[in-house]
Every structure is written in C-alpha cells, then in structure tokens.
C-alpha cells in the first residue's frame, strides 16, 4: 500500500494531516482510501473507491473542513450515502 500526504489543516492549534492510501487491486487497478492524523490520534479507512477523482474530492473536503480523526467515520458515512 502506498501512502501519499495529501494536505494539512489546523484544528485548535494542532496540525491535522490527510493522507491518500492507494492499494493495488486485481493486479491492474488501484483502490483508494484515506488516513487522518492529529497528534496521537489516527483513523484510517481503506478501500473506499476505485475512482482517484472521487477520493481526491473527498480529501479536499476533509482538509477544507479540518475534519479530525474522531469525526472521520461520520463524514465518510455521509459521503458514501450521497
């Protein structure tokens, strides 16, 4: 699995880091997920989509909203439901 730093935001004076996760899938495609880190907190969700454009859009929204690891699952559940 490859991990690529996508962006950074600030929440209550602490940096929040957003990472794109890319995993080879079926030998010829990639499946994407993400990871959010803040201090000692981390939340990771792998295998969300095969669309690079969709995962980048989601990551851009997370950075813009300064979403923390604690809120990540709720935000992603809403994103999936749309």
GROMACS .gro file of N, CA, C and O in nm:
model
  328
    1UNK      N    1   0.084  -0.118   0.000
    1UNK     CA    2   0.000   0.000   0.000
    1UNK      C    3   0.089   0.125   0.000
    1UNK      O    4   0.184   0.133   0.075
    2UNK      N    5   0.054   0.219  -0.087
    2UNK     CA    6   0.125   0.346  -0.092
    2UNK      C    7   0.049   0.449  -0.009
    2UNK      O    8  -0.074   0.450  -0.008
    3UNK      N    9   0.123   0.534   0.058
    3UNK     CA   10   0.066   0.643   0.135
    3UNK      C   11   0.124   0.774   0.084
    3UNK      O   12   0.245   0.788   0.074
    4UNK      N   13   0.035   0.868   0.050
    4UNK     CA   14   0.078   0.996  -0.005
    4UNK      C   15   0.016   1.108   0.078
    4UNK      O   16  -0.107   1.113   0.093
    5UNK      N   17   0.098   1.197   0.132
    5UNK     CA   18   0.047   1.311   0.206
    5UNK      C   19  -0.031   1.399   0.109
    5UNK      O   20   0.021   1.443   0.008
    6UNK      N   21  -0.159   1.422   0.140
    6UNK     CA   22  -0.246   1.498   0.050
    6UNK      C   23  -0.258   1.643   0.093
    6UNK      O   24  -0.263   1.733   0.010
    7UNK      N   25  -0.265   1.667   0.224
    7UNK     CA   26  -0.282   1.803   0.270
    7UNK      C   27  -0.273   1.813   0.421
    7UNK      O   28  -0.257   1.714   0.492
    8UNK      N   29  -0.286   1.937   0.468
    8UNK     CA   30  -0.276   1.965   0.610
    8UNK      C   31  -0.371   2.078   0.645
    8UNK      O   32  -0.390   2.171   0.567
    9UNK      N   33  -0.431   2.070   0.763
    9UNK     CA   34  -0.517   2.177   0.815
    9UNK      C   35  -0.480   2.196   0.961
    9UNK      O   36  -0.395   2.125   1.015
   10UNK      N   37  -0.546   2.291   1.025
   10UNK     CA   38  -0.521   2.316   1.166
   10UNK      C   39  -0.653   2.310   1.241
   10UNK      O   40  -0.754   2.363   1.195
   11UNK      N   41  -0.652   2.243   1.355
   11UNK     CA   42  -0.770   2.234   1.440
   11UNK      C   43  -0.727   2.261   1.584
   11UNK      O   44  -0.644   2.188   1.639
   12UNK      N   45  -0.782   2.367   1.642
   12UNK     CA   46  -0.749   2.407   1.779
   12UNK      C   47  -0.597   2.419   1.800
   12UNK      O   48  -0.542   2.376   1.901
   13UNK      N   49  -0.531   2.474   1.701
   13UNK     CA   50  -0.387   2.499   1.711
   13UNK      C   51  -0.299   2.379   1.683
   13UNK      O   52  -0.177   2.389   1.691
   14UNK      N   53  -0.358   2.266   1.649
   14UNK     CA   54  -0.280   2.145   1.620
   14UNK      C   55  -0.293   2.109   1.472
   14UNK      O   56  -0.402   2.116   1.416
   15UNK      N   57  -0.183   2.066   1.410
   15UNK     CA   58  -0.191   2.025   1.270
   15UNK      C   59  -0.266   1.893   1.254
   15UNK      O   60  -0.258   1.804   1.338
   16UNK      N   61  -0.343   1.885   1.147
   16UNK     CA   62  -0.414   1.763   1.109
   16UNK      C   63  -0.362   1.726   0.970
   16UNK      O   64  -0.361   1.811   0.880
   17UNK      N   65  -0.319   1.602   0.953
   17UNK     CA   66  -0.260   1.556   0.827
   17UNK      C   67  -0.356   1.459   0.758
   17UNK      O   68  -0.414   1.372   0.822
   18UNK      N   69  -0.368   1.475   0.626
   18UNK     CA   70  -0.459   1.395   0.545
   18UNK      C   71  -0.376   1.319   0.442
   18UNK      O   72  -0.299   1.380   0.367
   19UNK      N   73  -0.393   1.188   0.439
   19UNK     CA   74  -0.312   1.104   0.350
   19UNK      C   75  -0.401   1.019   0.260
   19UNK      O   76  -0.503   0.966   0.305
   20UNK      N   77  -0.360   1.008   0.137
   20UNK     CA   78  -0.424   0.921   0.040
   20UNK      C   79  -0.361   0.783   0.049
   20UNK      O   80  -0.238   0.771   0.053
   21UNK      N   81  -0.444   0.680   0.056
   21UNK     CA   82  -0.395   0.542   0.057
   21UNK      C   83  -0.430   0.479  -0.077
   21UNK      O   84  -0.544   0.487  -0.122
   22UNK      N   85  -0.332   0.419  -0.142
   22UNK     CA   86  -0.354   0.354  -0.272
   22UNK      C   87  -0.306   0.210  -0.261
   22UNK      O   88  -0.191   0.185  -0.223
   23UNK      N   89  -0.394   0.119  -0.296
   23UNK     CA   90  -0.363  -0.023  -0.286
   23UNK      C   91  -0.393  -0.092  -0.419
   23UNK      O   92  -0.498  -0.066  -0.479
   24UNK      N   93  -0.300  -0.175  -0.465
   24UNK     CA   94  -0.323  -0.247  -0.589
   24UNK      C   95  -0.440  -0.341  -0.571
   24UNK      O   96  -0.456  -0.408  -0.470
   25UNK      N   97  -0.524  -0.346  -0.674
   25UNK     CA   98  -0.648  -0.424  -0.668
   25UNK      C   99  -0.663  -0.504  -0.795
   25UNK      O  100  -0.657  -0.449  -0.905
   26UNK      N  101  -0.675  -0.631  -0.785
   26UNK     CA  102  -0.690  -0.721  -0.900
   26UNK      C  103  -0.576  -0.711  -1.001
   26UNK      O  104  -0.596  -0.734  -1.119
   27UNK      N  105  -0.461  -0.671  -0.956
   27UNK     CA  106  -0.343  -0.671  -1.042
   27UNK      C  107  -0.334  -0.561  -1.144
   27UNK      O  108  -0.227  -0.534  -1.197
   28UNK      N  109  -0.445  -0.493  -1.177
   28UNK     CA  110  -0.438  -0.391  -1.282
   28UNK      C  111  -0.510  -0.261  -1.247
   28UNK      O  112  -0.519  -0.171  -1.328
   29UNK      N  113  -0.560  -0.251  -1.127
   29UNK     CA  114  -0.630  -0.129  -1.085
   29UNK      C  115  -0.588  -0.094  -0.942
   29UNK      O  116  -0.523  -0.173  -0.874
   30UNK      N  117  -0.626   0.025  -0.900
   30UNK     CA  118  -0.598   0.066  -0.763
   30UNK      C  119  -0.728   0.097  -0.691
   30UNK      O  120  -0.825   0.143  -0.752
   31UNK      N  121  -0.727   0.072  -0.563
   31UNK     CA  122  -0.839   0.104  -0.476
   31UNK      C  123  -0.787   0.207  -0.376
   31UNK      O  124  -0.676   0.194  -0.326
   32UNK      N  125  -0.868   0.309  -0.348
   32UNK     CA  126  -0.822   0.422  -0.268
   32UNK      C  127  -0.895   0.433  -0.135
   32UNK      O  128  -1.014   0.404  -0.125
   33UNK      N  129  -0.821   0.477  -0.037
   33UNK     CA  130  -0.874   0.506   0.094
   33UNK      C  131  -0.803   0.628   0.148
   33UNK      O  132  -0.735   0.700   0.074
   34UNK      N  133  -0.815   0.651   0.278
   34UNK     CA  134  -0.753   0.769   0.336
   34UNK      C  135  -0.718   0.747   0.483
   34UNK      O  136  -0.767   0.655   0.547
   35UNK      N  137  -0.634   0.835   0.531
   35UNK     CA  138  -0.591   0.833   0.672
   35UNK      C  139  -0.585   0.978   0.720
   35UNK      O  140  -0.541   1.066   0.647
   36UNK      N  141  -0.632   0.999   0.843
   36UNK     CA  142  -0.626   1.132   0.905
   36UNK      C  143  -0.552   1.117   1.037
   36UNK      O  144  -0.583   1.028   1.117
   37UNK      N  145  -0.453   1.206   1.059
   37UNK     CA  146  -0.372   1.201   1.182
   37UNK      C  147  -0.373   1.339   1.249
   37UNK      O  148  -0.364   1.442   1.181
   38UNK      N  149  -0.385   1.336   1.380
   38UNK     CA  150  -0.375   1.460   1.460
   38UNK      C  151  -0.315   1.422   1.594
   38UNK      O  152  -0.375   1.350   1.673
   39UNK      N  153  -0.194   1.469   1.621
   39UNK     CA  154  -0.127   1.431   1.744
   39UNK      C  155  -0.113   1.280   1.752
   39UNK      O  156  -0.067   1.216   1.659
   40UNK      N  157  -0.156   1.221   1.861
   40UNK     CA  158  -0.150   1.076   1.878
   40UNK      C  159  -0.272   1.003   1.824
   40UNK      O  160  -0.282   0.881   1.831
   41UNK      N  161  -0.368   1.078   1.767
   41UNK     CA  162  -0.490   1.019   1.712
   41UNK      C  163  -0.469   0.984   1.565
   41UNK      O  164  -0.407   1.060   1.491
   42UNK      N  165  -0.528   0.873   1.521
   42UNK     CA  166  -0.523   0.837   1.380
   42UNK      C  167  -0.646   0.754   1.346
   42UNK      O  168  -0.688   0.668   1.425
   43UNK      N  169  -0.703   0.780   1.231
   43UNK     CA  170  -0.813   0.699   1.180
   43UNK      C  171  -0.785   0.672   1.033
   43UNK      O  172  -0.744   0.761   0.959
   44UNK      N  173  -0.807   0.549   0.991
   44UNK     CA  174  -0.778   0.506   0.855
   44UNK      C  175  -0.896   0.429   0.800
   44UNK      O  176  -0.954   0.345   0.871
   45UNK      N  177  -0.932   0.457   0.676
   45UNK     CA  178  -1.038   0.383   0.609
   45UNK      C  179  -0.984   0.345   0.471
   45UNK      O  180  -0.962   0.431   0.386
   46UNK      N  181  -0.964   0.218   0.450
   46UNK     CA  182  -0.910   0.169   0.322
   46UNK      C  183  -1.025   0.122   0.233
   46UNK      O  184  -1.135   0.095   0.280
   47UNK      N  185  -0.997   0.113   0.105
   47UNK     CA  186  -1.090   0.053   0.010
   47UNK      C  187  -1.221   0.126  -0.010
   47UNK      O  188  -1.325   0.063  -0.028
   48UNK      N  189  -1.218   0.258  -0.015
   48UNK     CA  190  -1.341   0.334  -0.032
   48UNK      C  191  -1.390   0.342  -0.176
   48UNK      O  192  -1.510   0.340  -0.201
   49UNK      N  193  -1.298   0.355  -0.270
   49UNK     CA  194  -1.337   0.376  -0.409
   49UNK      C  195  -1.223   0.338  -0.503
   49UNK      O  196  -1.107   0.337  -0.462
   50UNK      N  197  -1.257   0.310  -0.628
   50UNK     CA  198  -1.155   0.289  -0.730
   50UNK      C  199  -1.134   0.416  -0.813
   50UNK      O  200  -1.051   0.419  -0.902
   51UNK      N  201  -1.210   0.520  -0.781
   51UNK     CA  202  -1.201   0.647  -0.853
   51UNK      C  203  -1.106   0.743  -0.783
   51UNK      O  204  -1.133   0.789  -0.672
   52UNK      N  205  -0.996   0.773  -0.851
   52UNK     CA  206  -0.900   0.867  -0.795
   52UNK      C  207  -0.962   1.006  -0.781
   52UNK      O  208  -0.939   1.075  -0.683
   53UNK      N  209  -1.045   1.044  -0.874
   53UNK     CA  210  -1.111   1.175  -0.869
   53UNK      C  211  -1.204   1.187  -0.748
   53UNK      O  212  -1.207   1.288  -0.680
   54UNK      N  213  -1.279   1.081  -0.719
   54UNK     CA  214  -1.371   1.084  -0.603
   54UNK      C  215  -1.295   1.092  -0.471
   54UNK      O  216  -1.333   1.167  -0.382
   55UNK      N  217  -1.188   1.014  -0.456
   55UNK     CA  218  -1.115   1.017  -0.329
   55UNK      C  219  -1.045   1.152  -0.312
   55UNK      O  220  -1.038   1.205  -0.200
   56UNK      N  221  -0.997   1.210  -0.421
   56UNK     CA  222  -0.935   1.343  -0.411
   56UNK      C  223  -1.038   1.447  -0.372
   56UNK      O  224  -1.010   1.536  -0.291
   57UNK      N  225  -1.158   1.437  -0.426
   57UNK     CA  226  -1.265   1.529  -0.388
   57UNK      C  227  -1.300   1.517  -0.241
   57UNK      O  228  -1.321   1.618  -0.172
   58UNK      N  229  -1.307   1.393  -0.192
   58UNK     CA  230  -1.335   1.371  -0.051
   58UNK      C  231  -1.223   1.428   0.036
   58UNK      O  232  -1.249   1.499   0.135
   59UNK      N  233  -1.099   1.401   0.000
   59UNK     CA  234  -0.986   1.454   0.076
   59UNK      C  235  -0.986   1.607   0.077
   59UNK      O  236  -0.959   1.668   0.180
   60UNK      N  237  -1.017   1.669  -0.036
   60UNK     CA  238  -1.023   1.816  -0.041
   60UNK      C  239  -1.128   1.868   0.056
   60UNK      O  240  -1.106   1.967   0.126
   61UNK      N  241  -1.242   1.801   0.064
   61UNK     CA  242  -1.348   1.841   0.157
   61UNK      C  243  -1.304   1.824   0.302
   61UNK      O  244  -1.333   1.909   0.387
   62UNK      N  245  -1.234   1.716   0.330
   62UNK     CA  246  -1.186   1.692   0.466
   62UNK      C  247  -1.087   1.799   0.509
   62UNK      O  248  -1.093   1.850   0.622
   63UNK      N  249  -0.994   1.835   0.420
   63UNK     CA  250  -0.896   1.939   0.450
   63UNK      C  251  -0.966   2.073   0.471
   63UNK      O  252  -0.941   2.143   0.570
   64UNK      N  253  -1.057   2.107   0.381
   64UNK     CA  254  -1.129   2.234   0.390
   64UNK      C  255  -1.207   2.243   0.522
   64UNK      O  256  -1.213   2.349   0.584
   65UNK      N  257  -1.265   2.132   0.565
   65UNK     CA  258  -1.343   2.130   0.689
   65UNK      C  259  -1.262   2.101   0.814
   65UNK      O  260  -1.317   2.095   0.923
   66UNK      N  261  -1.132   2.079   0.798
   66UNK     CA  262  -1.042   2.045   0.910
   66UNK      C  263  -1.100   1.930   0.993
   66UNK      O  264  -1.105   1.933   1.115
   67UNK      N  265  -1.145   1.826   0.923
   67UNK     CA  266  -1.204   1.709   0.988
   67UNK      C  267  -1.097   1.633   1.065
   67UNK      O  268  -0.988   1.607   1.012
   68UNK      N  269  -1.126   1.600   1.188
   68UNK     CA  270  -1.031   1.529   1.275
   68UNK      C  271  -1.055   1.379   1.268
   68UNK      O  272  -1.159   1.333   1.219
   69UNK      N  273  -0.960   1.300   1.318
   69UNK     CA  274  -0.979   1.154   1.319
   69UNK      C  275  -1.108   1.112   1.391
   69UNK      O  276  -1.174   1.017   1.348
   70UNK      N  277  -1.146   1.183   1.495
   70UNK     CA  278  -1.265   1.146   1.572
   70UNK      C  279  -1.393   1.159   1.489
   70UNK      O  280  -1.489   1.084   1.510
   71UNK      N  281  -1.398   1.251   1.394
   71UNK     CA  282  -1.518   1.274   1.314
   71UNK      C  283  -1.513   1.207   1.177
   71UNK      O  284  -1.612   1.207   1.104
   72UNK      N  285  -1.400   1.148   1.141
   72UNK     CA  286  -1.381   1.097   1.006
   72UNK      C  287  -1.486   0.996   0.964
   72UNK      O  288  -1.543   1.006   0.856
   73UNK      N  289  -1.513   0.896   1.044
   73UNK     CA  290  -1.608   0.791   1.005
   73UNK      C  291  -1.747   0.846   0.977
   73UNK      O  292  -1.812   0.805   0.881
   74UNK      N  293  -1.793   0.940   1.058
   74UNK     CA  294  -1.924   1.001   1.035
   74UNK      C  295  -1.928   1.075   0.902
   74UNK      O  296  -2.025   1.064   0.827
   75UNK      N  297  -1.824   1.151   0.873
   75UNK     CA  298  -1.818   1.226   0.749
   75UNK      C  299  -1.814   1.131   0.629
   75UNK      O  300  -1.886   1.151   0.530
   76UNK      N  301  -1.733   1.026   0.638
   76UNK     CA  302  -1.724   0.931   0.527
   76UNK      C  303  -1.854   0.856   0.507
   76UNK      O  304  -1.897   0.833   0.394
   77UNK      N  305  -1.923   0.821   0.615
   77UNK     CA  306  -2.054   0.754   0.602
   77UNK      C  307  -2.153   0.844   0.528
   77UNK      O  308  -2.229   0.797   0.443
   78UNK      N  309  -2.153   0.974   0.558
   78UNK     CA  310  -2.239   1.067   0.487
   78UNK      C  311  -2.200   1.077   0.340
   78UNK      O  312  -2.284   1.084   0.252
   79UNK      N  313  -2.070   1.078   0.313
   79UNK     CA  314  -2.019   1.085   0.175
   79UNK      C  315  -2.062   0.962   0.095
   79UNK      O  316  -2.103   0.975  -0.021
   80UNK      N  317  -2.058   0.847   0.157
   80UNK     CA  318  -2.099   0.724   0.089
   80UNK      C  319  -2.248   0.726   0.058
   80UNK      O  320  -2.291   0.680  -0.047
   81UNK      N  321  -2.327   0.782   0.148
   81UNK     CA  322  -2.473   0.783   0.133
   81UNK      C  323  -2.521   0.877   0.022
   81UNK      O  324  -2.633   0.865  -0.023
   82UNK      N  325  -2.435   0.969  -0.021
   82UNK     CA  326  -2.477   1.066  -0.124
   82UNK      C  327  -2.471   1.007  -0.261
   82UNK      O  328  -2.394   0.933  -0.300
   0.00000   0.00000   0.00000
